[in-house]
PDB file of C-alpha atoms in Angstrom:
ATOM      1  CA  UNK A   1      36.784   7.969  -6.326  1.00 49.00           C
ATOM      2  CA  UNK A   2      38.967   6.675  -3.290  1.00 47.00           C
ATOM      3  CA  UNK A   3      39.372   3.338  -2.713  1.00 46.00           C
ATOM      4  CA  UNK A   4      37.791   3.306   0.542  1.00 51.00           C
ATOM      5  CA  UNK A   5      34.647   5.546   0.071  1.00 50.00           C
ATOM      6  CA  UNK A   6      31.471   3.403  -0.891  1.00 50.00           C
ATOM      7  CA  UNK A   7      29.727   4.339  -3.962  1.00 51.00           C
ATOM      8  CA  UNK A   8      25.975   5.965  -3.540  1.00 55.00           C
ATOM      9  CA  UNK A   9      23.395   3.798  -3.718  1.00 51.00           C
ATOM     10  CA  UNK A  10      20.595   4.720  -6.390  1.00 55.00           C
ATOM     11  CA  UNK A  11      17.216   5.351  -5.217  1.00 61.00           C
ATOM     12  CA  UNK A  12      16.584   2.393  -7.113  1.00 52.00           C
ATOM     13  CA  UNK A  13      17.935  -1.204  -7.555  1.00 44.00           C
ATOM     14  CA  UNK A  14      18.658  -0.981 -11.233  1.00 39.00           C
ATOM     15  CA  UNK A  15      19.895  -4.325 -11.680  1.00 40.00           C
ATOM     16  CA  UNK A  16      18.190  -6.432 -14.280  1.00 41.00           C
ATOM     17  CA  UNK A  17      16.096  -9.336 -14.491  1.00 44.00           C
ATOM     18  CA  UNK A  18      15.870 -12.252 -16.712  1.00 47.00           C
ATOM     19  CA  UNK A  19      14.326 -11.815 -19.905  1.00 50.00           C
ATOM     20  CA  UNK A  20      11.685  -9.154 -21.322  1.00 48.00           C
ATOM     21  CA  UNK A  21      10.299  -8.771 -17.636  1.00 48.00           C
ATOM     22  CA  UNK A  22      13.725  -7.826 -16.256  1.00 48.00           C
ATOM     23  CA  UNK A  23      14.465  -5.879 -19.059  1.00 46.00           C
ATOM     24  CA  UNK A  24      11.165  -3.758 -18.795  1.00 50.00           C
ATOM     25  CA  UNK A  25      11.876  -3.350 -14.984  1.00 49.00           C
ATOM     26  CA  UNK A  26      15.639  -1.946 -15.931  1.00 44.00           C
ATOM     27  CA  UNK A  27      14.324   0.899 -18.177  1.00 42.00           C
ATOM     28  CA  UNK A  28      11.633   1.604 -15.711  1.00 46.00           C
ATOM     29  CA  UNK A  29      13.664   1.890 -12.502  1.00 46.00           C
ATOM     30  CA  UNK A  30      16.300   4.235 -14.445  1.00 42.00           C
ATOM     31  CA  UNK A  31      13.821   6.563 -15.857  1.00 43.00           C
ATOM     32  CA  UNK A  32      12.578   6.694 -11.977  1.00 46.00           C
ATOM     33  CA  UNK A  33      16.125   7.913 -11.036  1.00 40.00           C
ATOM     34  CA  UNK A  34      15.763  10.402 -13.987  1.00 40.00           C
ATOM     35  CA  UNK A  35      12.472  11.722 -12.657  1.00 41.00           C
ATOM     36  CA  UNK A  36      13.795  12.524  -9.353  1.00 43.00           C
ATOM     37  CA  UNK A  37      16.782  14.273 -10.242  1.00 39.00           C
ATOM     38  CA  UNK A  38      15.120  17.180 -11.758  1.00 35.00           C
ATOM     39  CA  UNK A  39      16.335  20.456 -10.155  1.00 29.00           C
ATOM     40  CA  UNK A  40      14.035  22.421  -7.625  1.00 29.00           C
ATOM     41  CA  UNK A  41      10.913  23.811  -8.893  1.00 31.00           C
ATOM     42  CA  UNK A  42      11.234  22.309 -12.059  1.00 34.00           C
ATOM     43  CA  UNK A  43       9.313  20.021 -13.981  1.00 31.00           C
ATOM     44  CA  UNK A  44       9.315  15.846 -12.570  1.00 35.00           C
ATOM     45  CA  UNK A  45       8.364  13.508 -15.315  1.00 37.00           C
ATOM     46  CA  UNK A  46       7.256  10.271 -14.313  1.00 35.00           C
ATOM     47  CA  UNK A  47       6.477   6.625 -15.840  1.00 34.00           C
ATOM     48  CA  UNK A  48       7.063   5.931 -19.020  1.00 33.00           C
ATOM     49  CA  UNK A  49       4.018   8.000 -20.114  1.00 35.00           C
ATOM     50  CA  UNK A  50       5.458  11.954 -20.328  1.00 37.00           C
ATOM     51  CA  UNK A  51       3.360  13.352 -17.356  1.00 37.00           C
ATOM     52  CA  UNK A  52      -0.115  15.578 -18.815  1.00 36.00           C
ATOM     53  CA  UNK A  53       0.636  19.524 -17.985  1.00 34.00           C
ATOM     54  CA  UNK A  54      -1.505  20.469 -15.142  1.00 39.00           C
ATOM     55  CA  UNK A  55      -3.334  23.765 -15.549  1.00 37.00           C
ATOM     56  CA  UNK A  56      -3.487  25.689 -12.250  1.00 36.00           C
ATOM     57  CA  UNK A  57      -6.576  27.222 -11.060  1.00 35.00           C
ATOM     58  CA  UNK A  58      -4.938  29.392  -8.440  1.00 35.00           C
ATOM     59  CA  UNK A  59      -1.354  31.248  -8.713  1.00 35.00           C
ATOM     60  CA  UNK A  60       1.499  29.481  -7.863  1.00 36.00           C
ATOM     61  CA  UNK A  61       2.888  30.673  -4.330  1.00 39.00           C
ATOM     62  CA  UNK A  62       6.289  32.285  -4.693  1.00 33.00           C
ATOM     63  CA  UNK A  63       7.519  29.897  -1.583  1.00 45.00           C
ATOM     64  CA  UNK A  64       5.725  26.593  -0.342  1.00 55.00           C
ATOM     65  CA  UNK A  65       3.399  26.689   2.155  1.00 57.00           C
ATOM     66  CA  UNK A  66       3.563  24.233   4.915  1.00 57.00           C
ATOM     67  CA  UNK A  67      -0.608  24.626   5.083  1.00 57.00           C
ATOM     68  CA  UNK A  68      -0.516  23.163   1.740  1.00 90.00           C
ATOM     69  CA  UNK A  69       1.932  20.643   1.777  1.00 97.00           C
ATOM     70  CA  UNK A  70       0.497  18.597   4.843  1.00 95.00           C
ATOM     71  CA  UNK A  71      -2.774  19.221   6.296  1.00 94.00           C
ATOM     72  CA  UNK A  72      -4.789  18.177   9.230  1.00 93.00           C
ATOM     73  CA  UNK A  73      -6.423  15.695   7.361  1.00 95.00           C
ATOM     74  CA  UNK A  74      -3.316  14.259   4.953  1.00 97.00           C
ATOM     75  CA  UNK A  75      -3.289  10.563   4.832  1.00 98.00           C
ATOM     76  CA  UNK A  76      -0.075   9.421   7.105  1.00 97.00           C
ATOM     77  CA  UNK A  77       1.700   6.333   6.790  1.00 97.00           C
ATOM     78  CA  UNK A  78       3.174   5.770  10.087  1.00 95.00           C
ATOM     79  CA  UNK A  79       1.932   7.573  13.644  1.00 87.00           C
ATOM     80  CA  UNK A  80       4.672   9.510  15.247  1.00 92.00           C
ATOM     81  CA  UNK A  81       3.408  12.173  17.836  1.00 89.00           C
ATOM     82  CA  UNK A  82       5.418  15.341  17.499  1.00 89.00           C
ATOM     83  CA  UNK A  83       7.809  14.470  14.835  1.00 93.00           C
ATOM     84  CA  UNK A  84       9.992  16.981  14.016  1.00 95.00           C
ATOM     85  CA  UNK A  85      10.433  15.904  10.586  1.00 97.00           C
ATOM     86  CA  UNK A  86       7.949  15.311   7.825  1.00 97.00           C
ATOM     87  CA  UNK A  87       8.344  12.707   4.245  1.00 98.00           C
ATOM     88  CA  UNK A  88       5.914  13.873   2.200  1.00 98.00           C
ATOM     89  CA  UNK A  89       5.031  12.437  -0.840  1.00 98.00           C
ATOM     90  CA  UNK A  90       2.347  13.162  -4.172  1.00 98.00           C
ATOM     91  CA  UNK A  91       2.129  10.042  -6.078  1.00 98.00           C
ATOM     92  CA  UNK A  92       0.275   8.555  -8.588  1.00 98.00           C
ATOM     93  CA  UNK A  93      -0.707   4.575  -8.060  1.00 98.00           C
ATOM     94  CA  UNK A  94      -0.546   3.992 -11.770  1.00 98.00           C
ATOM     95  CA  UNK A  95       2.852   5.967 -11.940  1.00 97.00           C
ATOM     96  CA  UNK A  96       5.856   3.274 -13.281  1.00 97.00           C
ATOM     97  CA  UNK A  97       8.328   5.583 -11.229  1.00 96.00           C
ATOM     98  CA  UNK A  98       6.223   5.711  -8.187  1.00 97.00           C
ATOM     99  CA  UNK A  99       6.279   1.761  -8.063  1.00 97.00           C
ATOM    100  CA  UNK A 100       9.797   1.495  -9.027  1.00 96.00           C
ATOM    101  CA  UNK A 101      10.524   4.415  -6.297  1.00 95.00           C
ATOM    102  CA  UNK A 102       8.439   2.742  -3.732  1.00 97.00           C
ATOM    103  CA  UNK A 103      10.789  -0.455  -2.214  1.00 96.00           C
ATOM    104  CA  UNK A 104      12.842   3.049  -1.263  1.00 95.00           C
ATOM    105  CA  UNK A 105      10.386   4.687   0.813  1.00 96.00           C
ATOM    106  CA  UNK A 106       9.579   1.636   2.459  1.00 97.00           C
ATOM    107  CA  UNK A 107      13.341   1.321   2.927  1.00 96.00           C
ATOM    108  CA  UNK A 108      13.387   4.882   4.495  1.00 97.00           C
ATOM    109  CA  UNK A 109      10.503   3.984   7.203  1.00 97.00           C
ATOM    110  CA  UNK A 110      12.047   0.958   8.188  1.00 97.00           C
ATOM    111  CA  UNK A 111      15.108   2.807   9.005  1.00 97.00           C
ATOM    112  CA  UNK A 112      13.065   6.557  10.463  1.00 97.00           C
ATOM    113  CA  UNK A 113       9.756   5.081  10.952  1.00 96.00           C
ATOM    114  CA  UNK A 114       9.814   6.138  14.669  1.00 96.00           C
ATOM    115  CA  UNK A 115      11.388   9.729  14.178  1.00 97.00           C
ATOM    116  CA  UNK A 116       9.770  11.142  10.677  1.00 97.00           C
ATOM    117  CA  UNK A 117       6.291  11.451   9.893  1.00 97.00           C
ATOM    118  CA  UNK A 118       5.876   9.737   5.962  1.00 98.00           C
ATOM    119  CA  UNK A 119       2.853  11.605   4.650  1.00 98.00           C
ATOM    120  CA  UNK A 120       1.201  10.596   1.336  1.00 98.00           C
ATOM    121  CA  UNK A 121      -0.746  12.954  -0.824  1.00 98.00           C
ATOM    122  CA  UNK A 122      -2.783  11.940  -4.035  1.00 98.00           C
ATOM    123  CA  UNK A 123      -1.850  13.530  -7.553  1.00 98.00           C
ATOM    124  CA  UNK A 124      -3.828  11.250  -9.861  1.00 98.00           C
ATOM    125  CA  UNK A 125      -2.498  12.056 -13.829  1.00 97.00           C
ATOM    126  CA  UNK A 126      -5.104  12.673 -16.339  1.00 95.00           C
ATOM    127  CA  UNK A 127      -3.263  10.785 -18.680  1.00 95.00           C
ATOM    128  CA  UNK A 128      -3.414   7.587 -16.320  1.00 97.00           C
ATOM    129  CA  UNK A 129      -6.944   5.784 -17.032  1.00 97.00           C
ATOM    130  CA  UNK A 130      -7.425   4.153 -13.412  1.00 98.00           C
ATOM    131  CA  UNK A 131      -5.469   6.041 -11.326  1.00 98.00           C
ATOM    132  CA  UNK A 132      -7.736   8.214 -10.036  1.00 98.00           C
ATOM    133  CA  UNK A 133     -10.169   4.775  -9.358  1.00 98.00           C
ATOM    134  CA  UNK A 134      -6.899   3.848  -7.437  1.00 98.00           C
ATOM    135  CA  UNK A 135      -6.828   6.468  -5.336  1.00 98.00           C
ATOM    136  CA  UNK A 136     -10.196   6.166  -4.371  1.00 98.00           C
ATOM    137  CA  UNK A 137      -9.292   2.349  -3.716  1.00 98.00           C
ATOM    138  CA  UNK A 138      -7.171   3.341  -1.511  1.00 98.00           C
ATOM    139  CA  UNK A 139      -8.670   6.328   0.259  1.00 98.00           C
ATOM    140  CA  UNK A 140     -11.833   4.150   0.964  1.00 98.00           C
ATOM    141  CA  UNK A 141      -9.594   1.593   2.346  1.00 98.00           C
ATOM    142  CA  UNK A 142      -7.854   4.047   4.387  1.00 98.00           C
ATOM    143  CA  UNK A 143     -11.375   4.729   5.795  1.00 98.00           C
ATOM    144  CA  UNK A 144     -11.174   1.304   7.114  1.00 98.00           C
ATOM    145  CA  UNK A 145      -7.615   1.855   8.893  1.00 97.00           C
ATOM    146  CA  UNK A 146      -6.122  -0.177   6.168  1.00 98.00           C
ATOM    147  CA  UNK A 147      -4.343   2.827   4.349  1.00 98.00           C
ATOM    148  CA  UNK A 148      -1.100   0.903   4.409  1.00 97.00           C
ATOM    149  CA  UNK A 149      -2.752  -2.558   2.992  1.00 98.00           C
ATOM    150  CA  UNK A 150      -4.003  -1.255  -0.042  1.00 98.00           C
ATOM    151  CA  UNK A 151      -1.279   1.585  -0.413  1.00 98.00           C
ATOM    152  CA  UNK A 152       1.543  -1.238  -0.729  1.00 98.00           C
ATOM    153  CA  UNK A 153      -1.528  -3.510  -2.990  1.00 98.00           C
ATOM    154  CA  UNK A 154      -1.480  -0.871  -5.371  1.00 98.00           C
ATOM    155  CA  UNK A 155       2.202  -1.208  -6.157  1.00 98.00           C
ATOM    156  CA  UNK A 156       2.479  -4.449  -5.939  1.00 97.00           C
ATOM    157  CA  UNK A 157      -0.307  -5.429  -8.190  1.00 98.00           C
ATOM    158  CA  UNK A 158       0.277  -2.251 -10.679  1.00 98.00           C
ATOM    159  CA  UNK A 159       1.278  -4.690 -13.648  1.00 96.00           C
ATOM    160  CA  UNK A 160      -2.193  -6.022 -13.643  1.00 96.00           C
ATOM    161  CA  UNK A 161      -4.411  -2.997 -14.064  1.00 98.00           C
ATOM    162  CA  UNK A 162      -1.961  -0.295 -14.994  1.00 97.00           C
ATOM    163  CA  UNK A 163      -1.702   1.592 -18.764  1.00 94.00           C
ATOM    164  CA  UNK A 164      -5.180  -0.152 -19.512  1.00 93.00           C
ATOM    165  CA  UNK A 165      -7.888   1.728 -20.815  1.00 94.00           C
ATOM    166  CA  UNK A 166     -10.785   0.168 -19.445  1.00 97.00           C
ATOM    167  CA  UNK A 167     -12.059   0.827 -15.438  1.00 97.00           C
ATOM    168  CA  UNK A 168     -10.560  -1.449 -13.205  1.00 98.00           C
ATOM    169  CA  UNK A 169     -13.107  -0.948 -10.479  1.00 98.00           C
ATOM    170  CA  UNK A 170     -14.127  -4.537 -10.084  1.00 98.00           C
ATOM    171  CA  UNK A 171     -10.456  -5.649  -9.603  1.00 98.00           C
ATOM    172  CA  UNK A 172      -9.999  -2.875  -6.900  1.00 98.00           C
ATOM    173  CA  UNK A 173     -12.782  -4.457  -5.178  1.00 98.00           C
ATOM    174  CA  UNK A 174     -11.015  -7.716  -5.372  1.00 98.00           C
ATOM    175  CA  UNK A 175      -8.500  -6.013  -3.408  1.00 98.00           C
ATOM    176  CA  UNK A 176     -10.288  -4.742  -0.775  1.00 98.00           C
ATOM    177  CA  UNK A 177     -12.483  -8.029  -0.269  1.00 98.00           C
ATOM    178  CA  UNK A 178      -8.672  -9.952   0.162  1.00 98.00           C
ATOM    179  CA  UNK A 179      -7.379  -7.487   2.710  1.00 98.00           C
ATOM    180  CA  UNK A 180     -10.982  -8.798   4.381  1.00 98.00           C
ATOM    181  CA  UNK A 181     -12.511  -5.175   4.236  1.00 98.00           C
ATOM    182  CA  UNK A 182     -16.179  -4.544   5.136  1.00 98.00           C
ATOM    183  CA  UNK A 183     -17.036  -4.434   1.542  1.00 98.00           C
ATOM    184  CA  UNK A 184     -20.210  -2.401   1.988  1.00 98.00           C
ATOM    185  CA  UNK A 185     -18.258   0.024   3.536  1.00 98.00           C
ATOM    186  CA  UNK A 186     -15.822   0.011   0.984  1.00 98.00           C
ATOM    187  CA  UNK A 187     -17.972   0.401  -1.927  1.00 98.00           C
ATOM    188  CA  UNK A 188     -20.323   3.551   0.088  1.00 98.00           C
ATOM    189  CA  UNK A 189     -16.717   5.380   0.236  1.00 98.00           C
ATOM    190  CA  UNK A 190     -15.090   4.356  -2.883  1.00 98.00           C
ATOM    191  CA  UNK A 191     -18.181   5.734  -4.822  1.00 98.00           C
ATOM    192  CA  UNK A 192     -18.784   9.144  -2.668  1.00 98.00           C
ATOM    193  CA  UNK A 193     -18.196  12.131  -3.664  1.00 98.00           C
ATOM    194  CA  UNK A 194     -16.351  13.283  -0.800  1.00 98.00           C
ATOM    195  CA  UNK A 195     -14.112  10.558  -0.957  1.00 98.00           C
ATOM    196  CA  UNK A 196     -13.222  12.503  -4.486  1.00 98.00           C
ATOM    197  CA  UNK A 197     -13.174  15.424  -3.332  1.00 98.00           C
ATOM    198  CA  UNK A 198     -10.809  14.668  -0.628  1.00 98.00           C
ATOM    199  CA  UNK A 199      -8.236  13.510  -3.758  1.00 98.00           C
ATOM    200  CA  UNK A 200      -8.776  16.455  -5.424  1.00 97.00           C
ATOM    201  CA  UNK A 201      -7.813  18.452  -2.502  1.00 97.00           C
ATOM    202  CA  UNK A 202      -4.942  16.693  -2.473  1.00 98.00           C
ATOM    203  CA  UNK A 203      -4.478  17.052  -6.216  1.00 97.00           C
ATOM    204  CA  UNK A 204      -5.374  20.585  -6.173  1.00 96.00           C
ATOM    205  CA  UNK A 205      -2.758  21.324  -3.558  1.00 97.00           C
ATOM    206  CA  UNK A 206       0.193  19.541  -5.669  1.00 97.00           C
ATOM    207  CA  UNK A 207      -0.742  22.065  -8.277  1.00 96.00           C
ATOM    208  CA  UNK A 208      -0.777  25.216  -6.000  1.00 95.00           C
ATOM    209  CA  UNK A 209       2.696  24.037  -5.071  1.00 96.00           C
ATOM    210  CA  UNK A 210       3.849  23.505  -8.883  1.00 94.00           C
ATOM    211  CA  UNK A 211       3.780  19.678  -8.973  1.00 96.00           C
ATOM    212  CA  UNK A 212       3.110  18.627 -12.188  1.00 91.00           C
ATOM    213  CA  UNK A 213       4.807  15.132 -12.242  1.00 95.00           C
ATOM    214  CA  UNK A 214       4.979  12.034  -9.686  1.00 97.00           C
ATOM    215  CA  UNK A 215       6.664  11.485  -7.635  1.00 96.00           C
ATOM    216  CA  UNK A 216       7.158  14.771  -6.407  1.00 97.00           C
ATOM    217  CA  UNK A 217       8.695  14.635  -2.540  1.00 97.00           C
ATOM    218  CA  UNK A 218       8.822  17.345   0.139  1.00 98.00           C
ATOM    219  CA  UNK A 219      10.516  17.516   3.232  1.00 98.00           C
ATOM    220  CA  UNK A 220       9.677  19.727   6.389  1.00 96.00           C
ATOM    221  CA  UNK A 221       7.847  22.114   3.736  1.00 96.00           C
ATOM    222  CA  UNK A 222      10.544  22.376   1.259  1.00 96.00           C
ATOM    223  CA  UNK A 223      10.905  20.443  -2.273  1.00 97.00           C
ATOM    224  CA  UNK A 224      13.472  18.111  -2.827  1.00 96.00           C
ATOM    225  CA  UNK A 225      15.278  16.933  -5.625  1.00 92.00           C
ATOM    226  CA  UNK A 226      17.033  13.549  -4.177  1.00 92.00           C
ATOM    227  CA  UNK A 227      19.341  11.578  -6.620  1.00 89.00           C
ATOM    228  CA  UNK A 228      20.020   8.831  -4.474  1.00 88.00           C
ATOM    229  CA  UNK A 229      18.918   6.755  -1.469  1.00 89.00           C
ATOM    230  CA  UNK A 230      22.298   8.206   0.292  1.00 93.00           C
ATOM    231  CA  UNK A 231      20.974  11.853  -0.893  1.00 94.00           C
ATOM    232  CA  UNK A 232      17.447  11.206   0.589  1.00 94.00           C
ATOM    233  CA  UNK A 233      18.831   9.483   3.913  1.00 96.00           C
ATOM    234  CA  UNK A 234      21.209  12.555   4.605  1.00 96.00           C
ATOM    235  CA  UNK A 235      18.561  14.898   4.081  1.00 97.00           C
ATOM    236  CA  UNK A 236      16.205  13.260   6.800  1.00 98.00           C
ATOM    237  CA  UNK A 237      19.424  12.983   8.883  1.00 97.00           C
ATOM    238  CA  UNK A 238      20.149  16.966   8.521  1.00 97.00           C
ATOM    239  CA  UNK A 239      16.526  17.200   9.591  1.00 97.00           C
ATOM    240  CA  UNK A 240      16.505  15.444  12.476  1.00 97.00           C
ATOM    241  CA  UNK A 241      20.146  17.078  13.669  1.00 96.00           C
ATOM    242  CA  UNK A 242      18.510  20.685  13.371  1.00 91.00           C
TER     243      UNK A 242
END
C-alpha cells in the first residue's frame, strides 16, 4: 500500500474492549464484517446464531423489484422529499451484526441524512425468540412518530433481552413508557394484528427478494455487498453523482 493512501475503514470499529465484554464485542463486530461481505445474491449470515433458511412462498424474481424493496408504506428513518437515492435496510433487532453494524448507519445519515432516503424494513429470524416482539416494539412506537426512539432503544439495550428464551414483552413496554409513549396506544398496536401483518409484509418481501440473513442492504433497488464504511460511502456517492 503507498505511503500516502489511508487504509479503509471497516464497517465496524473492531477494536477491543477490556475484559470478557470487550472481548465478546471483538468477535461480534468481525463476524458483522464477515456477514456483509458475502457476494451478490448470495447467502448473508448474521449474529452469532447461523441465520434459520427461509422457505419462500412465492418464486424468487430473476431481478429486484423496486415495488418490493421500498413501498409506500416502508418505515423511513429520515424525511427527504424527492431523494434520488434510497439506504435500504432488512434487519433483525435481536441480530448481533445488526447492532454491531448499526453505529455505521447512523454514521452514514449523519453524513447523507439530507440527500438519501435510509429506509428500514423488518426481517425478524425464526431462530431469534423476541425479535419478532421487537419489531412490533418498534412498529407500535413508530405509530407514535417515535420510529427513531425505539429503533436506536433496540440496539442499544439488545444485551438485556437478546438470545433469551423467554418473551420480553414487559421490558419492551418499559421502553416505550421511558421514551414517554401513550402507553395505551402502544399496547392496542403492539398487540394488533395488523401491526403483524405489516412485519410480515416486510418479512415476506425480504424473502421474495432472496434475503435470508440480516443485515441484508439495498441501494436504489439493487443489492449490495459493502465491505467497508469507505465501500458503502462511495456507493451512496456514485448514487448521488448519477
Amino acid at each position: 500500500m503507498p505511503s500516502n493512501q489511508k487504509p479503509k475503514k471497516p464497517i465496524v470499529d473492531e477494536r477491543p474492549e477490556p475484559g470478557e465484554r470487550g472481548a465478546r464485542r471483538t468477535i461480534i463486530l468481525i463476524c458483522a464484517v464477515l456477514v456483509i461481505s458475502v457476494v451478490i445474491f448470495g447467502i448473508i449470515q448474521a449474529s452469532r446464531q447461523p441465520a434459520a433458511v427461509v422457505e419462500p412462498s412465492t418464486p424468487v424474481p430473476t431481478e429486484t423489484s423496486g415495488a418490493l424493496v421500498v413501498r409506500e408504506d416502508s418505515r423511513r428513518l429520515n424525511d427527504v422529499p424527492d431523494a434520488t437515492v434510497t439506504f435500504v435496510e432488512f434487519l433483525d433487532f435481536e441480530c448481533e451484526a445488526c447492532a454491531a453494524v448499526f453505529p455505521a448507519i447512523e454514521q452514514l445519515r449523519q453524513t447523507y441524512g439530507d440527500r438519501v432516503s435510509f429506509v428500514i424494513r423488518y426481517f425478524p429470524l425464526p431462530s431469534h425468540f423476541n425479535s419478532e416482539r421487537a419489531a412490533r416494539a418498534v412498529e407500535a412506537a413508530a405509530q407514535q412518530g417515535e420510529l427513531e426512539a425505539m429503533y436506536t432503544k433496540m440496539y442499544q439495550t439488545q444485551t438485556e433481552w437478546g438470545e433469551q428464551q423467554i418473551p420480553k414483552d414487559d421490558l419492551f413496554r418499559q421502553y416505550a413508557q421511558e421514551l414517554g409513549l401513550d402507553l395505551e396506544q402502544w399496547d392496542a398496536a403492539y398487540n394488533s394484528e395488523a401491526t403483524l401483518q405489516f412485519i410480515r409484509n416486510d418479512f415476506n418481501d425480504g424473502v421474495a427478494l432472496g434475503v435470508t440473513g440480516t443485515p441484508t442492504f439495498f441501494l436504489n433497488g439493487e443489492l449490495i455487498s459493502p465491505e467497508t464504511l469507505d465501500d458503502l460511502t462511495t456507493m451512496l456517492d456514485q448514487a448521488l453523482a448519477e
